[in-house]
Amino acid sequence: MAKKQDDRISNVSHGKKNNKDYAKVNGGVFVFTKSITVGDLAKQLNINVADIIKKLFLKGKMVTINQYLDDETIGELCLEYGYDFKKEEIVNEEDFEKLNIEDDPKDLVERAPVVTIMGHVDHGKTTLIDAIRNSNVAAGEFGGISQAIGAYQKEIHGKKVTFIDTPGHEAFSAMRMRGASVTDIVVLVVAADDGVMPQTIEAIDHAKAAGVPIIVAVNKMDAPSADPERVINQLMQYDIIAEKYGGDNIVCLISAKKKQGIEELLDAIIVQAEMAELKANPKRYAIGTVLEANLDKGEGPKATLLVQNGTLNSNDYIVVGTAYGKVRRMTNEHNQVLKVAAPSTPVSVIGLSEVPSAGDKFMAFPTEKQARDIASKRSLKKLEEERALNNGITSLDDLYGKIQEGNMIQINIVLKADSTGSADAVKSSLEKLNSDQVKIKVIRAAAGAITESDILLAGASNALIYGFNVRPSAQVRKKAEEEKIEIHLHRIIYALIEEVQNAINGLEKKEEVENVLGQAEVRNIFKVSKVGTVAGCYVTDGIFKRDALCRVLRDGAIVYEGKLESLKRFKDDVKTVAQGFECGIKVENFNDIHEGDIIENYELIEKE
Ligand code: GDP
């Protein structure tokens, strides 16, 4: 069957750059994309080669005509000869996440806003999602049909709005970590009878870090103890300021359960969306993001995609990550088959060769060959990239490097402490360290143990994690290692501040670094006369060494630090106990040990 006439613009031919024009003068600006020889530079700038060689010689650089120049030297020479300069990065078409394909403004049309509902557990997210889904629906229309995918569209006063049901906070930051931003508006649900809670703050952090506007839905207004003013006041501490107090956060008072205030909330979404002037170009092949994906027993890899720009047709070829395939069937949230999906439409597709990950970008192509070529180039590239996964500043070493290069940088910090008071104190001390070169931004300062969600936020925002008087669990520590996020732990504010200050000054790091050997859980307590409290423990992770240092953790907070007085297996003193074994531990000078405490064994090692 001949392919039907299709007037959509292909994404890649659209964004392609001519690789031959790697250096040229354009209106007084020398634009280059890669290193260039002395001879070529002379030709482009219309200057005598000998003149350039002489100039460089006087600066102490001996070069020949065929020698390649570094970016800095090219820049200097341009300025000396009266040109401005600009290095452009060439983005290959297989790197379509980075491909900045500009749409002709005349092709742009309004698109539906994409809304995510976030908030603390039990504050009513699910109830609100249901209330929204069923609002305006004529009885019997879709009421009885269960929704097939975790995103849906709703028409409000003739305008479509896309709701993403499922992300939750982890998924939201996991997506951002992959560079995907799918949400235009966050609806923050806060229960009027409970107020701001840890996950409320987490949601605020996520939305702010992603630069997404927040509409506050104060829920459970029907509850007898509802106190919306308290919620509004609490939120001010997090820079969420209601319009009536001169801020720009829309606040809606609702009862998801009684379906009150839902219309007003939907109207607020429309208003917020209009302010954002969201546009897309339906006249090109689709690009977008995977919202969720799974392996369906009957149909194979199945993915929910959000079309973010362009139009997806039901027989397009798409590339997602390193997978590609022809869209064999495309359905909406009611399992109805779709032929076309416009921008901001969530669809479920089958036909991919592998299951992609949530947050992966996809791009559609007119021909199978294009899709296959790009997918295979990406596979190759992925191999290379895996070797150099981490390029942001998630370690102090990166930071030293960046500072030494003389770049102005922002250090993002996720800070967890044993109390809100100390979190605030550390945060304000850190933010005072700002210098001309370095800006410290504490993107989260909260009380509590370091959790996976902190790791995700740090990963998504290239942040360092600092713990003050708190410790991560072994599981969280592993996750941090996997994501290559550094966790810095301190017990003294001064030491923490000094470390960051030293990093800023580009000074040498402290010589001793900590090496955690293992963790053990306290399962029984024995009071032994003349000895004190002995903890019957189980080594859950790593190894325990009699001679190493230890600390006692309760709910993630440090309650004591010191040495082991004794380490026993049954009645015998031993030097080490491995993971999976029980042992008796007496912590020197410490008897206030509780069942459920974690004892962490660590040593200090010298680092160059
Ligand atoms: P989620 O964890 O945020 O998804 O919260 P749910 O939607 O599951 O709601 C948690 C509990 O709060 C449930 O028992 C709901 O019935 C109740 N709830 C939700 N909305 C309201 C409301 O507007 N008023 C009252 N009184 N209860 C509500």
XYZ file of C-alpha atoms and ligand atoms in Angstrom:
636
model
C 0.000 0.000 0.000
C 1.408 3.367 -0.975
C 2.059 5.701 1.882
C -0.559 8.372 2.156
C 0.445 11.935 1.450
C 1.724 13.339 4.730
C 2.511 17.017 5.113
C 4.039 16.827 8.568
C 7.592 18.089 8.843
C 10.126 15.452 9.767
C 11.920 16.324 12.969
C 15.457 15.506 11.996
C 15.689 16.988 8.523
C 14.265 20.053 10.206
C 16.949 20.332 12.804
C 19.946 19.156 10.811
C 23.020 21.324 10.703
C 25.532 21.287 7.905
C 28.559 19.707 9.434
C 30.874 21.195 6.799
C 30.299 24.739 7.998
C 32.243 24.121 11.116
C 33.816 27.546 11.142
C 32.827 30.772 9.484
C 32.498 34.470 10.037
C 28.951 35.615 10.292
C 28.257 39.328 10.771
C 31.470 40.036 12.646
C 31.133 36.877 14.747
C 33.432 33.932 14.186
C 31.254 30.875 14.728
C 32.969 27.526 15.104
C 31.908 24.092 16.165
C 35.194 22.316 16.660
C 38.921 22.820 16.854
C 40.480 24.514 13.824
C 44.049 24.806 12.490
C 46.074 28.014 12.451
C 45.946 27.974 8.667
C 42.170 27.623 8.533
C 41.629 30.308 11.115
C 43.834 32.684 9.151
C 41.845 31.935 5.998
C 38.495 32.444 7.697
C 39.529 35.685 9.375
C 41.318 36.814 6.239
C 44.610 37.374 8.022
C 48.153 36.407 7.183
C 49.148 33.076 8.744
C 52.545 34.437 9.672
C 50.883 37.203 11.593
C 48.987 34.731 13.765
C 52.060 32.600 14.322
C 53.993 35.671 15.369
C 51.272 36.837 17.717
C 51.178 33.486 19.438
C 54.961 33.327 19.573
C 55.035 36.636 21.445
C 52.665 35.081 23.967
C 55.029 32.188 24.411
C 53.150 29.712 22.202
C 55.026 28.050 19.371
C 52.609 26.883 16.689
C 52.763 25.701 13.110
C 50.324 26.313 10.288
C 48.726 22.881 10.619
C 48.428 22.898 14.347
C 44.957 22.773 15.888
C 44.115 25.566 18.305
C 42.189 25.205 21.529
C 38.956 27.126 22.071
C 40.531 29.674 24.343
C 43.254 30.586 21.883
C 40.738 30.816 19.049
C 38.665 33.180 21.207
C 41.645 35.355 22.100
C 42.781 35.648 18.512
C 39.295 36.544 17.308
C 39.057 39.344 19.836
C 42.473 40.655 18.917
C 41.498 40.816 15.270
C 38.242 42.573 16.077
C 35.823 39.661 15.822
C 33.434 38.358 18.375
C 33.378 34.588 18.663
C 30.966 31.846 19.526
C 31.374 28.117 19.854
C 28.321 26.174 18.804
C 27.687 22.673 19.933
C 26.741 20.298 17.153
C 23.929 18.105 18.279
C 23.588 14.994 16.225
C 20.160 13.962 15.176
C 20.318 10.780 17.177
C 20.582 12.965 20.252
C 17.068 14.198 19.770
C 16.562 15.095 23.414
C 19.003 17.924 22.854
C 17.976 18.772 19.335
C 16.432 22.163 19.664
C 14.152 22.221 16.692
C 12.550 25.554 16.364
C 9.029 25.723 15.133
C 7.903 28.373 12.733
C 5.843 30.693 14.987
C 3.037 30.625 12.439
C 2.658 26.883 12.914
C 2.212 27.176 16.678
C -1.200 26.633 18.168
C -2.475 26.532 21.735
C -2.038 23.195 23.448
C -3.635 21.654 26.498
C -1.828 22.128 29.842
C -0.433 19.012 31.494
C -1.337 18.873 35.170
C 0.097 16.700 37.948
C -1.566 16.334 41.326
C 0.831 16.074 44.251
C 0.652 16.250 48.025
C 1.069 14.399 51.297
C -0.288 10.884 51.617
C -3.944 10.763 52.685
C -4.531 14.402 51.901
C -6.909 13.327 49.140
C -5.026 13.084 45.837
C -6.795 9.937 44.685
C -10.184 11.244 45.766
C -9.521 14.485 43.890
C -8.400 12.651 40.763
C -11.649 10.674 40.852
C -13.704 13.779 41.477
C -12.094 15.532 38.515
C -12.479 12.531 36.257
C -16.158 12.241 37.022
C -16.983 15.935 36.984
C -18.968 17.175 33.986
C -19.472 13.621 32.832
C -23.007 12.914 31.747
C -24.330 9.972 33.731
C -23.290 6.716 32.156
C -20.903 8.256 29.659
C -17.539 7.055 30.897
C -18.603 6.631 34.482
C -18.516 2.877 34.457
C -15.476 2.407 32.265
C -12.308 1.992 34.202
C -9.438 4.017 32.931
C -6.843 2.128 30.957
C -3.833 4.397 31.378
C -2.451 6.674 34.065
C -3.223 9.886 32.255
C -6.328 11.342 30.731
C -7.766 14.393 29.099
C -10.748 16.324 30.202
C -12.641 19.083 28.525
C -13.298 22.153 30.634
C -15.321 24.953 29.023
C -14.339 23.632 25.622
C -10.637 23.481 26.493
C -8.746 20.270 26.972
C -6.623 19.654 30.058
C -4.329 16.645 30.427
C -4.039 15.101 33.874
C -1.243 12.740 34.807
C -2.534 10.489 37.543
C 0.294 8.505 38.746
C 3.636 10.175 38.921
C 3.896 10.540 42.673
C 6.940 12.338 43.902
C 9.510 9.649 43.203
C 8.411 9.245 39.614
C 8.285 13.003 39.190
C 11.924 13.370 40.162
C 12.937 10.175 38.406
C 11.587 11.763 35.247
C 13.332 15.019 35.856
C 16.521 13.103 36.440
C 16.258 11.861 32.876
C 15.826 15.421 31.763
C 12.123 15.072 31.084
C 9.739 17.722 32.176
C 6.200 16.850 31.326
C 4.201 18.908 33.770
C 3.047 22.458 33.153
C 1.086 22.912 36.377
C 1.243 21.196 39.776
C -1.913 21.000 41.870
C -0.741 20.730 45.463
C -3.320 19.021 47.646
C -3.113 19.975 51.338
C -5.698 18.696 53.824
C -7.300 21.602 55.687
C -7.464 19.547 58.867
C -3.845 18.423 58.767
C -1.813 21.216 57.190
C 1.627 21.169 55.629
C 3.327 17.800 56.048
C 6.706 16.398 54.923
C 5.504 15.256 51.505
C 3.779 18.598 50.972
C 7.188 20.217 51.351
C 8.737 17.590 49.133
C 6.156 18.317 46.430
C 6.893 22.039 46.726
C 10.622 21.358 46.369
C 10.040 19.257 43.269
C 7.715 21.736 41.616
C 10.040 24.644 42.377
C 13.108 22.820 41.184
C 11.270 22.126 37.936
C 10.052 25.713 37.728
C 6.398 24.679 37.485
C 3.606 26.913 38.853
C 1.704 25.571 41.850
C -2.039 25.798 42.397
C -2.943 24.989 45.992
C -6.048 22.858 46.582
C -6.881 23.063 50.279
C -8.881 19.848 50.606
C -11.216 18.374 53.223
C -12.972 21.698 53.752
C -15.960 19.690 54.951
C -14.018 18.327 57.932
C -15.062 19.901 61.250
C -11.503 20.875 62.126
C -10.733 22.365 58.705
C -8.559 25.443 59.074
C -7.631 26.782 55.627
C -6.066 29.979 56.970
C -3.581 27.909 58.923
C -2.633 26.018 55.748
C -2.256 29.247 53.791
C -0.063 30.669 56.555
C 2.064 27.564 56.770
C 2.618 27.594 53.023
C 3.996 31.121 53.171
C 7.055 29.751 54.910
C 7.754 27.874 51.696
C 7.205 30.876 49.469
C 3.799 29.750 48.340
C 1.893 32.975 48.708
C -1.815 33.176 48.052
C -3.067 35.797 45.628
C -5.034 37.508 48.381
C -1.756 38.165 50.183
C -0.162 39.592 47.090
C 1.452 36.390 45.894
C 0.839 34.529 42.673
C -0.339 31.158 43.886
C -3.975 30.425 43.217
C -5.576 28.798 46.253
C -8.825 26.812 45.929
C -10.808 25.572 48.904
C -12.287 22.199 48.041
C -13.784 19.015 49.341
C -12.825 16.219 47.013
C -15.088 13.842 48.892
C -18.173 16.055 48.723
C -17.185 17.227 45.212
C -17.238 20.844 46.295
C -15.019 23.474 44.736
C -13.942 21.171 41.894
C -15.329 23.472 39.182
C -13.436 26.412 40.690
C -10.258 24.366 40.769
C -10.691 23.406 37.118
C -11.307 27.058 36.256
C -8.113 27.959 38.118
C -6.204 25.423 36.015
C -7.536 27.038 32.847
C -6.544 30.492 34.119
C -3.056 29.315 35.063
C -2.674 27.616 31.675
C -3.712 30.760 29.834
C -1.055 32.716 31.694
C 1.547 30.208 30.595
C 0.565 30.554 26.894
C 1.376 26.953 26.108
C 1.943 26.337 22.412
C 2.905 23.462 20.153
C 3.251 22.730 16.470
C 0.870 20.019 15.292
C 2.415 20.097 11.810
C 5.466 18.027 12.583
C 6.232 14.480 13.574
C 5.676 13.899 17.259
C 8.149 14.193 20.105
C 7.317 13.516 23.717
C 7.959 11.510 26.842
C 7.194 8.032 28.121
C 4.954 8.312 31.190
C 4.890 4.625 32.056
C 5.666 1.338 30.359
C 5.308 -2.332 31.017
C 5.510 -5.691 29.338
C 2.033 -6.871 28.485
C 1.691 -10.643 28.340
C -0.362 -10.636 25.160
C 0.769 -7.484 23.404
C 4.436 -7.129 24.315
C 6.056 -3.836 25.312
C 3.361 -1.290 26.000
C 4.017 2.354 26.776
C 1.982 5.370 27.729
C 3.354 8.317 25.821
C 2.663 11.976 26.238
C 2.859 13.748 22.892
C 4.503 17.056 23.774
C 4.919 18.542 20.348
C 3.849 17.505 16.871
C 1.245 14.950 15.935
C 1.599 11.208 16.392
C -0.099 9.050 13.757
C -1.115 5.494 14.364
C 1.382 4.061 11.877
C 4.416 6.251 12.567
C 7.813 4.800 13.401
C 9.115 5.869 16.758
C 12.431 5.725 18.577
C 12.450 5.593 22.366
C 15.789 5.298 24.098
C 17.584 2.708 22.015
C 14.383 0.934 20.993
C 12.367 1.604 17.896
C 9.235 0.276 16.322
C 6.128 0.980 14.374
C 3.139 2.099 16.375
C 0.908 -0.919 15.837
C -1.989 0.369 17.831
C -2.625 3.613 19.625
C -5.392 3.960 22.200
C -6.645 6.604 24.587
C -7.539 6.326 28.261
C -10.846 4.687 27.416
C -9.165 2.060 25.283
C -10.558 3.628 22.131
C -8.333 3.293 19.081
C -6.907 6.600 17.871
C -5.570 7.449 14.415
C -3.945 10.727 15.417
C -2.813 12.240 18.694
C -2.342 16.000 18.903
C 0.095 17.787 21.273
C -0.534 17.161 25.008
C -2.440 13.929 24.302
C -1.550 10.888 26.400
C -1.767 7.618 24.458
C -0.990 3.997 25.005
C 0.995 2.387 22.188
C 2.151 -1.112 21.324
C 4.730 -2.084 18.738
C 8.028 -1.207 20.409
C 10.947 -3.623 20.414
C 11.725 -3.201 24.143
C 10.064 -1.777 27.230
C 11.266 1.819 27.638
C 11.612 3.624 30.972
C 9.351 6.329 32.312
C 10.937 9.643 31.473
C 12.518 8.475 28.203
C 11.950 10.815 25.307
C 10.466 9.511 22.092
C 10.493 10.872 18.572
C 8.464 9.830 15.539
C 9.845 9.383 12.039
C 8.276 9.034 8.606
C 10.255 5.932 7.572
C 11.391 2.770 9.225
C 14.935 3.267 7.957
C 15.319 6.592 9.727
C 13.998 5.165 12.971
C 16.252 2.106 12.761
C 19.376 4.139 11.911
C 18.851 6.487 14.768
C 18.078 3.702 17.237
C 21.272 1.872 16.313
C 23.421 5.008 16.513
C 21.933 5.605 19.934
C 22.772 2.096 21.097
C 26.398 2.686 20.194
C 26.466 6.040 21.838
C 24.836 4.700 24.979
C 27.702 2.304 25.421
C 30.143 5.186 25.341
C 28.068 7.321 27.629
C 27.719 4.659 30.239
C 31.397 5.010 30.849
C 31.124 8.658 31.633
C 27.711 8.739 33.216
C 28.168 11.537 35.600
C 28.817 14.997 34.279
C 27.117 17.262 36.798
C 28.501 18.450 40.059
C 27.549 15.642 42.357
C 30.924 15.296 43.983
C 33.314 17.706 45.603
C 36.005 16.696 43.134
C 33.844 17.917 40.244
C 33.452 21.093 42.167
C 37.187 21.662 42.624
C 37.642 21.083 38.922
C 34.959 23.556 37.975
C 36.224 26.205 40.358
C 39.762 25.784 39.151
C 38.567 26.305 35.608
C 37.374 29.679 36.833
C 33.700 29.129 36.067
C 30.924 30.805 38.021
C 28.964 27.962 39.436
C 25.952 27.229 41.532
C 26.218 24.453 44.071
C 22.884 22.852 44.809
C 22.603 21.239 48.213
C 20.021 18.888 49.661
C 20.298 19.199 53.420
C 18.836 16.837 55.991
C 19.212 17.409 59.714
C 17.974 16.023 62.998
C 15.586 18.915 63.589
C 13.978 21.728 61.639
C 15.855 24.196 63.801
C 19.254 22.819 62.906
C 18.264 22.444 59.235
C 17.404 26.135 59.159
C 20.583 27.087 60.993
C 22.822 25.105 58.640
C 20.941 26.383 55.622
C 21.387 30.016 56.547
C 25.074 29.532 57.377
C 25.602 27.799 54.026
C 23.839 30.467 52.067
C 26.066 33.083 53.636
C 29.055 31.463 51.949
C 28.090 32.829 48.538
C 31.037 34.407 46.792
C 31.658 36.047 43.440
C 32.379 32.694 41.888
C 30.110 30.394 43.739
C 26.476 30.521 44.636
C 25.130 28.058 47.172
C 21.537 27.058 46.746
C 19.975 24.828 49.374
C 17.173 23.241 47.368
C 15.873 21.226 50.276
C 16.437 21.769 53.990
C 14.384 19.443 56.118
C 14.380 17.396 59.281
C 14.641 13.623 59.012
C 16.772 10.778 57.752
C 18.320 10.857 54.275
C 15.902 8.990 52.014
C 15.723 7.748 48.437
C 13.662 10.731 47.545
C 16.586 12.968 48.583
C 18.841 10.974 46.275
C 16.396 11.384 43.423
C 16.083 15.103 43.996
C 19.861 15.451 44.213
C 20.262 13.466 41.000
C 17.663 15.508 39.189
C 19.208 18.781 40.300
C 22.910 17.878 40.322
C 23.014 18.478 44.046
C 25.328 17.372 46.828
C 23.663 15.846 49.861
C 24.641 17.014 53.318
C 23.466 15.233 56.448
C 23.722 16.964 59.780
C 23.391 14.547 62.708
C 21.520 12.075 60.506
C 22.625 9.003 58.563
C 21.355 7.212 55.490
C 20.337 3.564 55.740
C 22.474 1.000 53.916
C 19.859 0.831 51.176
C 19.860 4.581 50.629
C 23.643 4.583 50.643
C 23.642 1.970 47.863
C 21.199 3.987 45.838
C 23.441 7.031 46.210
C 26.393 5.020 44.996
C 24.441 3.786 42.012
C 23.397 7.301 41.117
C 26.893 8.617 41.855
C 25.588 11.139 44.363
C 27.954 12.090 47.158
C 26.615 12.158 50.683
C 28.531 14.258 53.194
C 27.797 13.653 56.839
C 28.676 15.919 59.708
C 27.996 16.298 63.385
C 29.351 19.772 63.882
C 27.936 22.710 61.967
C 31.327 24.328 61.896
C 32.929 21.307 60.225
C 30.199 21.136 57.612
C 30.478 24.812 56.798
C 34.248 24.569 56.714
C 34.131 21.723 54.240
C 31.935 23.680 51.880
C 34.037 26.778 52.424
C 37.163 24.800 51.588
C 35.547 23.518 48.454
C 34.728 27.072 47.521
C 38.252 28.207 48.187
C 39.494 25.347 46.101
C 41.630 24.225 49.031
C 42.827 20.779 49.796
C 40.316 18.401 51.182
C 40.552 16.915 54.617
C 43.019 14.099 54.678
C 40.910 11.547 56.468
C 37.824 10.137 54.898
C 35.308 7.867 56.428
C 34.795 4.323 55.228
C 31.626 2.662 56.439
C 32.252 -1.023 57.098
C 28.829 -2.302 58.033
C 25.576 -1.913 59.880
C 23.945 -4.116 62.509
C 20.462 -4.066 63.910
C 19.925 -4.277 67.673
C 17.487 -7.127 68.304
C 17.876 -7.786 72.032
C 19.164 -5.902 75.019
C 21.024 -7.562 77.905
C 21.863 -5.711 81.061
C 25.010 -7.303 82.431
C 26.122 -6.276 85.892
C 29.500 -4.543 86.015
C 29.600 -4.498 82.199
C 26.565 -2.448 81.224
C 24.133 -2.856 78.375
C 25.106 -5.389 75.731
C 23.242 -5.332 72.445
C 22.330 -8.591 70.757
C 22.752 -7.660 67.120
C 22.372 -8.986 63.604
C 24.801 -7.703 60.978
C 22.514 -6.593 58.160
C 25.134 -5.197 55.875
C 28.909 -5.336 55.371
C 31.169 -6.426 58.154
C 31.892 -5.496 61.787
C 35.448 -4.976 62.995
C 36.242 -4.951 66.667
C 38.855 -2.218 66.333
C 36.871 0.153 64.180
C 34.783 3.111 65.322
C 31.048 2.997 65.724
C 27.988 5.116 66.053
C 24.482 4.365 67.283
C 21.563 5.455 65.137
C 17.948 5.747 66.154
C 15.414 6.496 63.400
C 18.229 7.706 61.195
C 19.605 10.170 63.767
C 22.939 9.748 65.521
C 22.545 9.249 69.257
C 26.098 8.279 70.117
C 29.519 8.039 68.536
C 32.464 6.173 69.971
C 34.253 2.828 69.967
C 33.305 -0.789 70.411
C 34.186 -2.068 73.838
C 33.601 -5.674 72.898
C 32.466 -7.759 69.946
C 31.410 -11.336 70.679
C 30.040 -14.368 68.883
C 28.306 -16.374 71.608
C 30.782 -16.156 74.464
C 33.890 -15.635 72.393
C 35.588 -12.367 71.620
C 36.045 -12.034 67.880
C 37.846 -9.617 65.603
C 35.189 -9.487 62.873
C 31.598 -10.515 62.244
C 30.261 -10.785 58.725
C 26.886 -9.946 57.241
C 24.117 -12.367 58.131
C 25.561 -13.305 61.532
C 24.483 -12.497 65.040
C 26.812 -10.948 67.561
C 26.938 -9.242 70.925
C 28.140 -5.654 70.967
C 29.048 -3.444 73.862
C 29.570 0.174 72.931
C 32.216 1.819 75.077
C 30.795 4.273 77.651
C 27.280 3.952 76.307
C 24.419 2.011 77.885
C 21.338 3.762 76.566
C 20.993 1.381 73.647
C 17.476 0.409 72.481
C 16.022 -2.455 70.556
C 15.703 -1.403 66.893
C 18.750 0.908 67.023
C 21.277 0.536 64.240
C 24.961 0.305 65.069
C 27.216 1.453 62.285
C 30.842 0.376 62.133
C 33.290 2.633 60.316
C 36.929 3.515 60.043
C 38.835 6.619 59.052
C 41.221 6.186 56.199
C 43.773 8.532 54.779
C 43.097 10.009 51.419
C 45.639 11.697 49.221
P -4.170 10.220 48.877
O -3.318 9.327 49.705
O -3.655 11.630 48.873
O -4.454 9.722 47.495
O -5.551 10.355 49.660
P -6.956 9.648 49.376
O -7.636 10.285 48.211
O -6.775 8.192 49.350
O -7.762 10.104 50.661
C -7.358 9.752 51.970
C -8.541 9.763 52.893
O -9.065 11.075 53.006
C -9.667 8.884 52.405
O -10.236 8.251 53.525
C -10.628 9.869 51.795
O -11.974 9.415 51.857
C -10.441 11.077 52.674
N -10.781 12.304 51.963
C -10.363 12.675 50.728
N -10.897 13.866 50.406
C -11.650 14.258 51.443
C -12.477 15.412 51.703
O -12.626 16.316 50.893
N -13.093 15.458 52.908
C -12.972 14.476 53.842
N -13.622 14.624 54.986
N -12.221 13.372 53.624
C -11.584 13.263 52.445
